[in-house]
Coordinates of C-alpha atoms in Angstrom, one line a residue:
M4 CA -9.8 4.7 270.5
E5 CA -9.2 1.9 268.3
S6 CA -12.9 0.5 266.8
E7 CA -14.3 -2.5 268.5
K8 CA -16.2 -3.7 265.8
R9 CA -15.1 -6.8 264.1
A10 CA -16.1 -8.2 260.6
V11 CA -15.0 -11.3 258.7
I12 CA -14.3 -10.4 255.1
L13 CA -14.1 -13.1 252.5
V14 CA -11.1 -12.3 250.3
S15 CA -10.2 -14.3 247.5
G16 CA -7.2 -12.0 246.0
G17 CA -9.2 -10.7 243.2
L18 CA -10.4 -7.1 242.3
D19 CA -13.7 -7.2 243.9
S20 CA -13.0 -8.5 247.3
A21 CA -9.8 -5.9 248.0
T22 CA -12.5 -3.1 247.2
V23 CA -14.6 -4.6 249.8
L24 CA -12.0 -5.3 252.5
A25 CA -11.0 -1.6 252.0
M26 CA -14.7 -0.5 252.1
A27 CA -14.8 -2.3 255.6
R28 CA -11.9 -0.6 257.0
S29 CA -13.3 2.7 256.0
L30 CA -16.4 2.1 258.1
G31 CA -14.4 1.3 261.0
Y32 CA -14.3 -2.6 261.3
Q33 CA -11.6 -4.4 262.6
C34 CA -11.0 -6.8 259.8
Y35 CA -10.4 -10.3 259.7
T36 CA -9.8 -11.7 256.3
L37 CA -10.7 -15.4 255.4
S38 CA -9.7 -17.2 252.2
F39 CA -10.0 -20.7 251.0
D40 CA -7.7 -23.1 249.4
Y41 CA -10.4 -25.3 248.3
G42 CA -8.5 -27.1 245.0
Q43 CA -8.6 -24.1 242.1
R44 CA -6.6 -24.1 239.5
H45 CA -6.0 -20.1 240.0
R46 CA -4.0 -20.8 243.1
A47 CA -1.8 -17.7 242.6
E48 CA -5.1 -15.8 244.2
L49 CA -4.2 -17.3 247.5
L50 CA -0.7 -15.2 247.4
A51 CA -2.7 -12.5 246.2
A52 CA -5.1 -12.6 249.2
Q53 CA -2.4 -12.6 251.2
R54 CA -0.9 -9.4 250.0
V55 CA -4.1 -7.7 249.8
S56 CA -5.1 -8.4 253.3
A57 CA -1.8 -7.1 254.7
A58 CA -1.5 -4.0 252.6
L59 CA -5.2 -2.9 253.5
G60 CA -4.2 -3.7 257.3
D61 CA -6.2 -6.8 258.4
V62 CA -6.0 -8.4 262.1
E63 CA -5.8 -11.3 261.0
H64 CA -5.5 -13.7 258.1
K65 CA -6.9 -17.4 257.8
V66 CA -6.6 -19.7 255.0
V67 CA -9.1 -22.8 255.1
R68 CA -8.0 -25.8 253.4
L69 CA -11.4 -27.8 251.6
N70 CA -11.5 -30.3 248.8
L71 CA -14.1 -28.8 246.8
D72 CA -12.0 -30.3 243.8
S73 CA -13.0 -34.0 244.9
I74 CA -16.5 -33.4 243.8
G75 CA -15.4 -31.5 240.6
G76 CA -17.8 -29.8 238.3
S77 CA -16.4 -26.7 237.6
A78 CA -13.3 -25.9 234.9
L79 CA -11.9 -23.8 238.2
T80 CA -11.7 -27.2 240.4
D81 CA -11.6 -30.0 237.6
T82 CA -8.5 -29.5 235.1
R83 CA -10.0 -31.9 232.7
L84 CA -12.7 -29.0 231.9
A85 CA -11.3 -26.0 229.8
V86 CA -11.5 -22.4 230.9
P87 CA -13.8 -20.8 228.3
Q88 CA -12.1 -18.4 226.1
E89 CA -15.3 -16.5 224.7
Q90 CA -18.3 -15.3 226.5
T91 CA -21.1 -17.6 227.1
S92 CA -24.3 -17.4 228.0
G93 CA -26.1 -19.0 231.0
I94 CA -24.7 -20.3 233.8
P95 CA -21.0 -20.9 232.6
I96 CA -18.5 -24.0 233.4
T97 CA -16.5 -21.9 235.6
Y98 CA -19.4 -21.9 238.6
V99 CA -18.2 -23.9 241.1
P100 CA -21.3 -25.7 242.9
A101 CA -22.3 -24.4 246.0
R102 CA -19.4 -22.3 246.6
N103 CA -20.2 -19.3 248.2
T104 CA -22.9 -21.4 250.7
V105 CA -19.9 -23.2 251.8
F106 CA -17.6 -20.0 252.2
L107 CA -20.4 -17.9 253.8
S108 CA -21.2 -20.9 256.1
I109 CA -17.4 -20.8 257.4
A110 CA -17.0 -17.3 257.4
L111 CA -20.1 -17.5 259.9
G112 CA -18.7 -19.8 262.0
W113 CA -15.7 -17.9 262.4
A114 CA -17.8 -14.7 263.2
E115 CA -19.5 -16.5 265.9
V116 CA -16.0 -17.4 267.5
L117 CA -14.8 -13.6 267.1
G118 CA -18.1 -12.1 268.4
A119 CA -18.5 -10.3 265.2
S120 CA -21.8 -9.5 264.0
D121 CA -20.9 -8.5 260.1
I122 CA -19.6 -10.7 257.2
F123 CA -18.7 -8.9 253.9
I124 CA -18.5 -10.6 250.7
G125 CA -17.7 -9.4 247.3
V126 CA -20.4 -10.6 245.1
N127 CA -22.1 -8.7 242.3
A128 CA -25.2 -8.7 240.2
V129 CA -24.2 -6.4 237.3
D130 CA -20.8 -7.1 236.0
Y131 CA -20.8 -11.1 237.0
S132 CA -20.6 -14.3 235.3
G133 CA -24.2 -15.6 235.8
Y134 CA -23.4 -17.3 239.1
P135 CA -26.5 -18.0 241.2
D136 CA -24.9 -17.7 244.5
C137 CA -23.9 -13.7 243.0
R138 CA -27.6 -12.7 243.2
P139 CA -29.4 -10.4 246.2
E140 CA -32.0 -12.9 246.7
Y141 CA -29.1 -15.5 247.7
V142 CA -27.5 -13.2 249.9
A143 CA -30.8 -11.8 251.9
A144 CA -31.9 -16.0 252.2
F145 CA -28.5 -16.8 253.7
E146 CA -28.6 -14.0 256.1
T147 CA -32.1 -15.3 257.5
M148 CA -30.9 -18.5 257.3
A149 CA -27.5 -17.4 259.6
N150 CA -30.2 -15.8 262.2
L151 CA -31.8 -19.0 262.3
A152 CA -28.9 -21.2 262.7
T153 CA -26.3 -19.8 265.0
R154 CA -26.4 -19.1 269.2
A155 CA -25.7 -15.4 268.4
G156 CA -28.7 -15.0 266.1
V157 CA -30.9 -17.2 268.4
E158 CA -29.8 -14.9 271.5
G159 CA -31.0 -11.7 269.6
S160 CA -27.4 -10.8 268.1
K161 CA -28.4 -10.0 264.8
L162 CA -25.8 -11.1 262.1
T163 CA -25.5 -9.2 258.6
I164 CA -24.4 -10.2 255.4
H165 CA -23.0 -7.1 253.5
A166 CA -22.7 -7.2 249.9
P167 CA -21.9 -3.6 249.0
L168 CA -20.7 -4.1 245.4
M169 CA -24.1 -6.0 244.4
D170 CA -25.4 -3.1 242.4
M171 CA -22.0 -1.6 241.2
G172 CA -20.5 -2.0 237.8
K173 CA -16.9 -2.9 237.6
D174 CA -15.7 0.4 236.9
E175 CA -17.7 2.0 239.8
I176 CA -15.9 -0.7 241.9
I177 CA -12.6 0.4 240.5
A178 CA -13.3 3.8 241.0
T179 CA -14.2 3.1 244.5
G180 CA -11.5 1.1 245.6
L181 CA -8.8 3.7 244.2
A182 CA -10.2 6.3 246.2
L183 CA -9.7 4.3 249.3
G184 CA -6.2 3.4 248.6
V185 CA -6.5 -0.1 246.9
D186 CA -3.3 -0.9 244.8
Y187 CA -4.7 -3.5 242.3
A188 CA -1.7 -4.6 241.0
L189 CA -1.4 -6.7 244.2
T190 CA -5.0 -8.8 242.9
V191 CA -5.1 -11.8 240.6
S192 CA -8.5 -12.0 239.0
C193 CA -7.8 -14.6 235.9
Y194 CA -9.4 -17.8 236.3
Q195 CA -6.1 -19.6 235.2
A196 CA -3.1 -17.1 236.2
T197 CA 0.2 -18.6 236.3
E198 CA 2.0 -19.7 239.4
G199 CA 3.4 -16.3 239.2
G200 CA 0.3 -14.5 238.7
L201 CA 0.4 -13.9 234.9
A202 CA -2.9 -13.4 233.7
C203 CA -4.3 -15.2 230.3
G204 CA -6.0 -12.1 229.0
K205 CA -8.8 -14.5 227.4
C206 CA -11.1 -15.8 230.4
D207 CA -14.6 -14.2 231.2
S208 CA -12.7 -12.8 234.4
C209 CA -9.7 -11.1 232.3
R210 CA -12.5 -9.7 230.2
L211 CA -14.4 -8.1 232.8
R212 CA -11.6 -6.5 234.7
R213 CA -10.0 -5.3 231.6
E214 CA -13.3 -3.7 230.3
G215 CA -13.5 -2.4 234.2
F216 CA -10.4 -0.5 234.1
A217 CA -11.2 1.0 230.9
G218 CA -14.3 2.2 231.8
A219 CA -13.1 3.8 235.0
G220 CA -10.5 5.6 232.9
V221 CA -7.2 4.1 234.3
A222 CA -4.4 2.3 233.5
D223 CA -4.8 -1.7 233.7
P224 CA -2.1 -2.7 236.1
T225 CA -2.9 -6.6 235.4
R226 CA 0.5 -8.3 234.4
Y227 CA -0.6 -10.6 231.4
I228 CA 1.1 -13.7 229.9
E229 CA 3.2 -12.4 226.8
T230 CA 1.5 -14.2 223.5

């Protein structure tokens, strides 16, 4: 008998969210995947999200359109700002203001409509780029808010925000995903990937991805721009 447990999974098309989707499926959830067309410069990730969701057996894949590029403030949404080619300190220019708060809020709304009590997100506090909305205290605070702000929470149906990668290194994430059958060749992580999904090999996301495959001792399936 098919599980009746439903979950909303935030799927960006990258390595981490693909792993989280596979983990949720392995726990017996019916997975409803959610991606965002938010004005990002690396739009190849939207096609990757669709591929990953289908390959890992989602029930439904939804793309919500937003215009975070209208407020700018990030190299991922404002093409006038250059994506850093070297590792930087502090919160980098690739941080998108309030992105995870907006994404989780919409996921929360869809979860209520679906009657789902669980939302999965692939944030990570070990191998990450210094984003404030990728920390465990942020996830815990959002979960508290979610249970105060929704009919489901008020009526006693606890909503849980799952961040299973929070304490995992990139190599451990990759090893976990491979064990669950994730095909990382379907994913796109690069902050400035071409329309065809070719990675620059120079941005922070590419660096972390490459180091992760090296640490896991497996071949990197990423397609890079020839230089």
